Short mmCIF file of C-alpha atoms in Angstrom, two decimals:
data_model
loop_
_atom_site.label_atom_id
_atom_site.label_comp_id
_atom_site.label_asym_id
_atom_site.label_seq_id
_atom_site.Cartn_x
_atom_site.Cartn_y
_atom_site.Cartn_z
CA MET V 1404 -35.20 15.31 -42.65
CA THR V 1405 -33.09 18.18 -43.95
CA GLU V 1406 -30.83 17.86 -46.97
CA THR V 1407 -27.75 17.58 -44.76
CA THR V 1408 -29.21 14.90 -42.44
CA LYS V 1409 -30.19 12.59 -45.29
CA THR V 1410 -27.69 9.91 -46.25
CA HIS V 1411 -25.85 10.81 -49.44
CA VAL V 1412 -25.45 7.83 -51.75
CA ILE V 1413 -23.22 6.76 -54.61
CA LEU V 1414 -24.73 3.89 -56.63
CA LEU V 1415 -22.16 1.48 -58.06
CA ALA V 1416 -23.02 -1.11 -60.70
CA CYS V 1417 -20.49 -3.81 -61.65
CA GLY V 1418 -20.98 -6.04 -64.68
CA SER V 1419 -19.80 -7.07 -68.11
CA PHE V 1420 -21.94 -4.44 -69.89
CA ASN V 1421 -21.47 -6.44 -73.07
CA PRO V 1422 -23.00 -4.20 -74.31
CA ILE V 1423 -24.57 -1.75 -71.89
CA THR V 1424 -28.33 -1.53 -72.46
CA LYS V 1425 -31.05 1.02 -71.93
CA GLY V 1426 -32.25 -1.22 -69.12
CA HIS V 1427 -28.96 -0.81 -67.25
CA ILE V 1428 -29.38 2.95 -67.29
CA GLN V 1429 -33.04 2.63 -66.30
CA MET V 1430 -31.94 0.65 -63.24
CA PHE V 1431 -29.91 3.64 -62.06
CA GLU V 1432 -32.82 6.00 -62.66
CA ARG V 1433 -35.37 3.79 -60.92
CA ALA V 1434 -33.08 3.20 -57.95
CA ARG V 1435 -32.43 6.92 -57.55
CA ASP V 1436 -36.14 7.77 -57.79
CA TYR V 1437 -37.02 5.14 -55.21
CA LEU V 1438 -34.32 6.16 -52.75
CA HIS V 1439 -35.36 9.79 -53.03
CA LYS V 1440 -39.01 8.88 -52.40
CA THR V 1441 -38.07 7.19 -49.12
CA GLY V 1442 -37.07 10.61 -47.81
CA ARG V 1443 -33.90 9.14 -46.27
CA PHE V 1444 -31.41 9.37 -49.13
CA ILE V 1445 -29.97 11.74 -51.70
CA VAL V 1446 -28.27 10.03 -54.63
CA ILE V 1447 -25.38 12.24 -55.68
CA GLY V 1448 -23.70 9.99 -58.24
CA GLY V 1449 -23.74 6.74 -60.15
CA ILE V 1450 -20.77 4.63 -61.26
CA VAL V 1451 -20.73 2.09 -64.09
CA SER V 1452 -17.76 -0.25 -63.60
CA PRO V 1453 -17.23 -2.72 -66.48
CA VAL V 1454 -15.53 -6.00 -65.64
CA HIS V 1455 -11.93 -6.85 -66.54
CA ASP V 1456 -11.22 -8.69 -69.80
CA SER V 1457 -9.91 -11.71 -67.89
CA TYR V 1458 -13.36 -12.37 -66.42
CA GLY V 1459 -13.54 -15.10 -69.06
CA LYS V 1460 -17.15 -14.79 -70.10
CA GLN V 1461 -17.78 -16.19 -73.58
CA GLY V 1462 -18.28 -13.45 -76.15
CA LEU V 1463 -16.91 -10.71 -73.90
CA VAL V 1464 -15.51 -8.01 -76.18
CA SER V 1465 -12.46 -5.97 -75.26
CA SER V 1466 -12.81 -3.55 -72.38
CA ARG V 1467 -11.67 -0.83 -74.77
CA HIS V 1468 -14.92 -1.26 -76.67
CA ARG V 1469 -17.07 -1.78 -73.57
CA LEU V 1470 -15.76 1.36 -71.90
CA ILE V 1471 -16.52 3.42 -74.97
CA MET V 1472 -20.03 1.96 -75.29
CA CYS V 1473 -20.70 2.67 -71.63
CA GLN V 1474 -19.45 6.22 -72.05
CA LEU V 1475 -21.74 6.71 -75.05
CA ALA V 1476 -24.68 5.32 -73.09
CA VAL V 1477 -24.28 7.83 -70.23
CA GLN V 1478 -23.08 10.82 -72.24
CA ASN V 1479 -26.34 12.71 -71.64
CA SER V 1480 -26.54 11.93 -67.95
CA ASP V 1481 -25.55 14.56 -65.45
CA TRP V 1482 -24.97 12.07 -62.63
CA ILE V 1483 -24.00 8.64 -64.01
CA ARG V 1484 -20.37 8.16 -65.02
CA VAL V 1485 -18.12 5.36 -66.25
CA ASP V 1486 -15.10 4.29 -64.21
CA PRO V 1487 -12.27 2.37 -65.95
CA TRP V 1488 -10.34 1.30 -62.85
CA GLU V 1489 -11.62 -2.27 -62.84
CA CYS V 1490 -10.76 -2.77 -66.53
CA TYR V 1491 -7.27 -1.33 -66.12
CA GLN V 1492 -6.12 -3.66 -63.36
CA ASP V 1493 -3.72 -6.54 -64.06
CA THR V 1494 -6.45 -9.12 -63.59
CA TRP V 1495 -10.11 -9.63 -62.74
CA GLN V 1496 -11.32 -7.96 -59.54
CA THR V 1497 -14.04 -9.17 -57.22
CA THR V 1498 -17.11 -7.01 -56.68
CA CYS V 1499 -15.99 -6.62 -53.08
CA SER V 1500 -12.60 -5.25 -54.12
CA VAL V 1501 -14.21 -2.77 -56.52
CA LEU V 1502 -16.46 -1.44 -53.76
CA GLU V 1503 -13.49 -1.17 -51.40
CA HIS V 1504 -11.44 0.63 -54.05
CA HIS V 1505 -14.07 3.33 -54.47
CA ARG V 1506 -14.56 3.65 -50.72
CA ASP V 1507 -10.82 4.08 -50.17
CA LEU V 1508 -10.45 6.46 -53.08
CA MET V 1509 -13.23 8.67 -51.76
CA LYS V 1510 -11.59 8.71 -48.35
CA ARG V 1511 -8.33 9.94 -49.87
CA VAL V 1512 -9.78 12.48 -52.26
CA THR V 1513 -12.62 13.95 -50.21
CA GLY V 1514 -10.91 13.66 -46.85
CA CYS V 1515 -13.97 11.90 -45.45
CA ILE V 1516 -14.62 8.63 -43.71
CA LEU V 1517 -17.54 6.78 -45.21
CA SER V 1518 -20.33 5.44 -43.09
CA ASN V 1519 -20.43 1.74 -42.31
CA VAL V 1520 -24.04 0.60 -42.44
CA ASN V 1521 -23.56 -1.86 -39.59
CA THR V 1522 -22.38 0.73 -37.08
CA PRO V 1523 -23.49 4.12 -38.31
CA SER V 1524 -23.36 5.71 -34.88
CA MET V 1525 -19.77 4.59 -34.31
CA THR V 1526 -18.35 5.42 -37.71
CA PRO V 1527 -17.21 8.98 -38.45
CA VAL V 1528 -18.89 10.55 -41.44
CA ILE V 1529 -18.15 13.67 -43.42
CA GLY V 1530 -18.19 16.49 -40.94
CA GLN V 1531 -17.11 14.75 -37.75
CA PRO V 1532 -14.16 16.44 -36.05
CA GLN V 1533 -10.86 14.57 -36.27
CA HIS V 1534 -7.84 14.79 -33.97
CA GLU V 1535 -5.76 16.68 -36.50
CA THR V 1536 -6.40 20.32 -37.32
CA PRO V 1537 -7.94 20.46 -40.78
CA GLN V 1538 -6.53 22.63 -43.51
CA PRO V 1539 -8.89 25.29 -44.87
CA ILE V 1540 -10.43 24.25 -48.15
CA TYR V 1541 -11.37 27.75 -49.25
CA GLN V 1542 -8.58 30.15 -50.05
CA ASN V 1543 -10.86 33.18 -50.20
CA SER V 1544 -10.24 35.20 -47.03
CA ASN V 1545 -13.86 36.35 -47.07
CA VAL V 1546 -15.13 32.81 -46.53
CA PRO V 1547 -16.28 32.27 -42.92
CA THR V 1548 -14.10 29.98 -40.80
CA LYS V 1549 -16.90 27.46 -40.45
CA PRO V 1550 -18.26 26.55 -43.90
CA THR V 1551 -21.99 26.31 -44.29
CA ALA V 1552 -23.61 23.00 -45.18
CA ALA V 1553 -24.04 24.22 -48.73
CA LYS V 1554 -20.33 24.96 -49.01
CA ILE V 1555 -19.40 21.59 -47.58
CA LEU V 1556 -21.76 19.90 -50.02
CA GLY V 1557 -20.25 21.92 -52.82
CA LYS V 1558 -16.72 20.85 -51.97
CA VAL V 1559 -17.72 17.21 -51.55
CA GLY V 1560 -19.56 17.35 -54.84
CA GLU V 1561 -16.49 18.84 -56.50
CA SER V 1562 -14.24 16.15 -55.08
CA LEU V 1563 -16.65 13.36 -55.97
CA SER V 1564 -16.91 14.68 -59.50
CA ARG V 1565 -13.19 14.01 -59.78
CA ILE V 1566 -13.70 10.42 -58.68
CA CYS V 1567 -16.91 8.83 -59.80
CA CYS V 1568 -18.46 11.53 -61.90
CA VAL V 1569 -15.57 11.75 -64.32
CA ARG V 1570 -16.62 11.90 -67.93
CA PRO V 1571 -13.47 10.98 -69.91
CA PRO V 1572 -13.27 11.64 -73.63
CA VAL V 1573 -14.38 8.68 -75.74
CA GLU V 1574 -10.96 8.59 -77.41
CA ARG V 1575 -8.97 8.25 -74.19
CA PHE V 1576 -9.78 7.23 -70.63
CA THR V 1577 -7.86 8.88 -67.79
CA PHE V 1578 -7.59 8.18 -64.10
CA VAL V 1579 -7.98 10.49 -61.18
CA ASP V 1580 -4.57 11.06 -59.58
CA GLU V 1581 -5.21 9.25 -56.32
CA ASN V 1582 -2.21 10.97 -54.70
CA ALA V 1583 -3.26 14.46 -55.70
CA ASN V 1584 -3.58 16.97 -52.89
CA LEU V 1585 -7.13 18.16 -53.35
CA GLY V 1586 -7.39 19.78 -49.96
CA THR V 1587 -8.97 18.61 -46.73
CA VAL V 1588 -12.71 18.79 -46.26
CA MET V 1589 -13.66 20.76 -43.18
CA ARG V 1590 -15.24 18.21 -40.91
CA TYR V 1591 -18.51 19.04 -39.20
CA GLU V 1592 -21.32 16.67 -38.35
CA GLU V 1593 -23.38 17.36 -41.41
CA ILE V 1594 -23.12 14.71 -44.14
CA GLU V 1595 -23.26 10.91 -44.20
CA LEU V 1596 -22.00 9.25 -47.38
CA ARG V 1597 -22.47 5.64 -48.45
CA ILE V 1598 -21.61 3.55 -51.49
CA LEU V 1599 -24.36 1.07 -52.37
CA LEU V 1600 -24.09 -1.76 -54.87
CA LEU V 1601 -26.80 -1.51 -57.52
CA CYS V 1602 -27.94 -4.84 -58.97
CA GLY V 1603 -30.83 -6.80 -60.41
CA SER V 1604 -32.62 -9.57 -58.60
CA ASP V 1605 -30.65 -12.09 -60.68
CA LEU V 1606 -27.46 -11.07 -58.90
CA LEU V 1607 -29.26 -11.25 -55.56
CA GLU V 1608 -30.36 -14.77 -56.47
CA SER V 1609 -26.77 -15.72 -57.33
CA PHE V 1610 -25.84 -15.07 -53.70
CA CYS V 1611 -27.89 -18.14 -52.86
CA ILE V 1612 -25.90 -20.50 -55.12
CA PRO V 1613 -23.52 -22.51 -52.91
CA GLY V 1614 -19.85 -21.86 -53.65
CA LEU V 1615 -20.44 -19.15 -56.24
CA TRP V 1616 -19.60 -16.24 -53.92
CA ASN V 1617 -16.94 -16.05 -51.25
CA GLU V 1618 -18.89 -15.77 -47.98
CA ALA V 1619 -16.45 -13.24 -46.52
CA ASP V 1620 -17.00 -11.05 -49.60
CA MET V 1621 -20.76 -11.38 -49.21
CA GLU V 1622 -20.48 -10.23 -45.61
CA VAL V 1623 -18.64 -7.11 -46.74
CA ILE V 1624 -20.85 -6.38 -49.76
CA VAL V 1625 -24.17 -6.75 -47.95
CA GLY V 1626 -23.10 -6.07 -44.37
CA ASP V 1627 -20.64 -3.20 -44.73
CA PHE V 1628 -21.87 -1.52 -47.91
CA GLY V 1629 -25.46 -2.54 -48.61
CA ILE V 1630 -27.24 -3.13 -51.90
CA VAL V 1631 -30.11 -1.69 -53.90
CA VAL V 1632 -32.03 -4.30 -55.89
CA VAL V 1633 -34.13 -3.55 -58.95
CA PRO V 1634 -36.39 -6.62 -59.35
CA ARG V 1635 -36.71 -8.17 -62.80
CA ASP V 1636 -39.59 -10.20 -64.18
CA ALA V 1637 -41.59 -9.77 -60.95
CA ALA V 1638 -38.97 -11.69 -58.97
CA ASP V 1639 -39.90 -12.62 -55.41
CA THR V 1640 -37.03 -10.93 -53.58
CA ASP V 1641 -38.30 -11.96 -50.14
CA ARG V 1642 -38.18 -15.61 -51.17
CA ILE V 1643 -34.67 -15.14 -52.58
CA MET V 1644 -33.39 -13.51 -49.39
CA ASN V 1645 -34.85 -16.27 -47.25
CA HIS V 1646 -32.64 -18.78 -49.08
CA SER V 1647 -29.42 -17.21 -47.80
CA SER V 1648 -28.38 -16.89 -44.16
CA ILE V 1649 -26.21 -13.86 -44.98
CA LEU V 1650 -29.02 -12.11 -46.86
CA ARG V 1651 -31.36 -12.82 -43.95
CA LYS V 1652 -28.78 -11.54 -41.49
CA TYR V 1653 -28.39 -8.22 -43.30
CA LYS V 1654 -31.90 -7.90 -44.65
CA ASN V 1655 -32.12 -4.32 -43.41
CA ASN V 1656 -29.16 -3.40 -45.64
CA ILE V 1657 -30.97 -4.62 -48.76
CA MET V 1658 -33.24 -2.04 -50.35
CA VAL V 1659 -35.62 -3.41 -52.95
CA VAL V 1660 -36.95 -0.85 -55.43
CA LYS V 1661 -40.72 -0.88 -55.30
CA ASP V 1662 -42.51 1.00 -58.04
CA ASP V 1663 -45.24 0.45 -60.59
CA ILE V 1664 -42.84 -0.27 -63.46
CA ASN V 1665 -42.54 -3.83 -64.73
CA HIS V 1666 -38.89 -4.49 -65.54
CA PRO V 1667 -38.72 -7.36 -68.06
CA MET V 1668 -35.36 -9.11 -68.27
CA SER V 1669 -35.20 -8.53 -72.02
CA VAL V 1670 -34.88 -4.77 -71.53
CA VAL V 1671 -31.75 -5.24 -69.42
CA SER V 1672 -30.32 -8.37 -71.02
CA SER V 1673 -27.12 -7.83 -72.99
CA THR V 1674 -27.58 -11.34 -74.37
CA LYS V 1675 -30.91 -10.41 -75.94
CA SER V 1676 -29.39 -7.29 -77.47
CA ARG V 1677 -26.50 -9.28 -78.97
CA LEU V 1678 -28.92 -11.79 -80.48
CA ALA V 1679 -30.94 -8.94 -81.99
CA LEU V 1680 -27.77 -7.53 -83.53
CA GLN V 1681 -26.73 -10.88 -84.94
CA HIS V 1682 -30.13 -11.43 -86.54
CA GLY V 1683 -30.54 -7.90 -87.82
CA ASP V 1684 -33.60 -7.50 -85.61
CA GLY V 1685 -34.94 -3.96 -85.75
CA HIS V 1686 -36.07 -4.30 -82.14
CA VAL V 1687 -32.45 -3.79 -81.11
CA VAL V 1688 -33.43 -0.14 -80.67
CA ASP V 1689 -35.57 -1.27 -77.73
CA TYR V 1690 -32.45 -2.55 -75.97
CA LEU V 1691 -29.65 -0.17 -76.95
CA SER V 1692 -29.30 3.58 -77.36
CA GLN V 1693 -28.58 4.80 -80.87
CA PRO V 1694 -24.99 5.98 -80.14
CA VAL V 1695 -24.18 2.50 -78.81
CA ILE V 1696 -25.75 0.84 -81.87
CA ASP V 1697 -23.80 3.14 -84.19
CA TYR V 1698 -20.53 2.30 -82.42
CA ILE V 1699 -21.24 -1.43 -82.54
CA LEU V 1700 -21.95 -1.31 -86.28
CA LYS V 1701 -18.90 0.85 -86.95
CA SER V 1702 -16.64 -1.47 -84.96
CA GLN V 1703 -18.26 -4.66 -86.30
CA LEU V 1704 -18.97 -6.05 -82.84
CA TYR V 1705 -21.29 -8.96 -82.05
CA ILE V 1706 -21.71 -9.87 -85.73
CA ASN V 1707 -21.44 -13.59 -85.10
CA ALA V 1708 -22.60 -16.05 -82.47
CA SER V 1709 -19.26 -15.97 -80.63
CA GLY V 1710 -19.71 -12.28 -79.84
#
């Protein structure tokens, strides 16, 4: 497959990130490496979306702190970014609504229509001609009328960088102006773009708990978007999927990362990192990056059992 025929992917991780751990970042890296090795995907961005304060989880610190810690954790990454939209809403948002927000935002800003994994052949993707005449996206008169794939990719990358690859200053988080006129992407049949939910096998297992998830939301999350699962503690993902009719139905939309790396829960667990902080355990450096530790100590977070 050529670069332009591969599916371009944005990985989206939702969670409390209370605090964000090294393991969370490793999940992004492992998922990207695995998807690239399949030869079918190019991961062009990663989004960390911390949950709203009203989620109600015991010990959940303010989103102001969690956003800053997330930003510190990804500050050296050239492809993973933190998005504050979920935190800045009036109330808690479902995972489904967060995925739909990013899909709709990308439609508006990039001028593209994202691929639906259920009906890829019927859903327009970046590059498919539309009924309206597109506006040129390059003002330079020397640019050929039909952009090359590289130029299309460049414009999409530029637009996406204004959505999910935004790196706001630690002191202040800003939004992309969703109504901004960023130009229309020239549409040719060249690029397919998908947003995939990135999660651990524990979240996959939670889909099997009766009444925990809205079934209509599950249909959208797994059926319309698709998920990438990074197994933890040698979890049997096939067994988990067989326990849910929806997971079985959309099994082809669930990509399980298969590599030689054992991914112990403790490396990802925010709970373990908080306990280490509360007990002054030096092994906290195994869980958290130093900038995050420094911020936690400076802000006096997680110093008691209540968080």
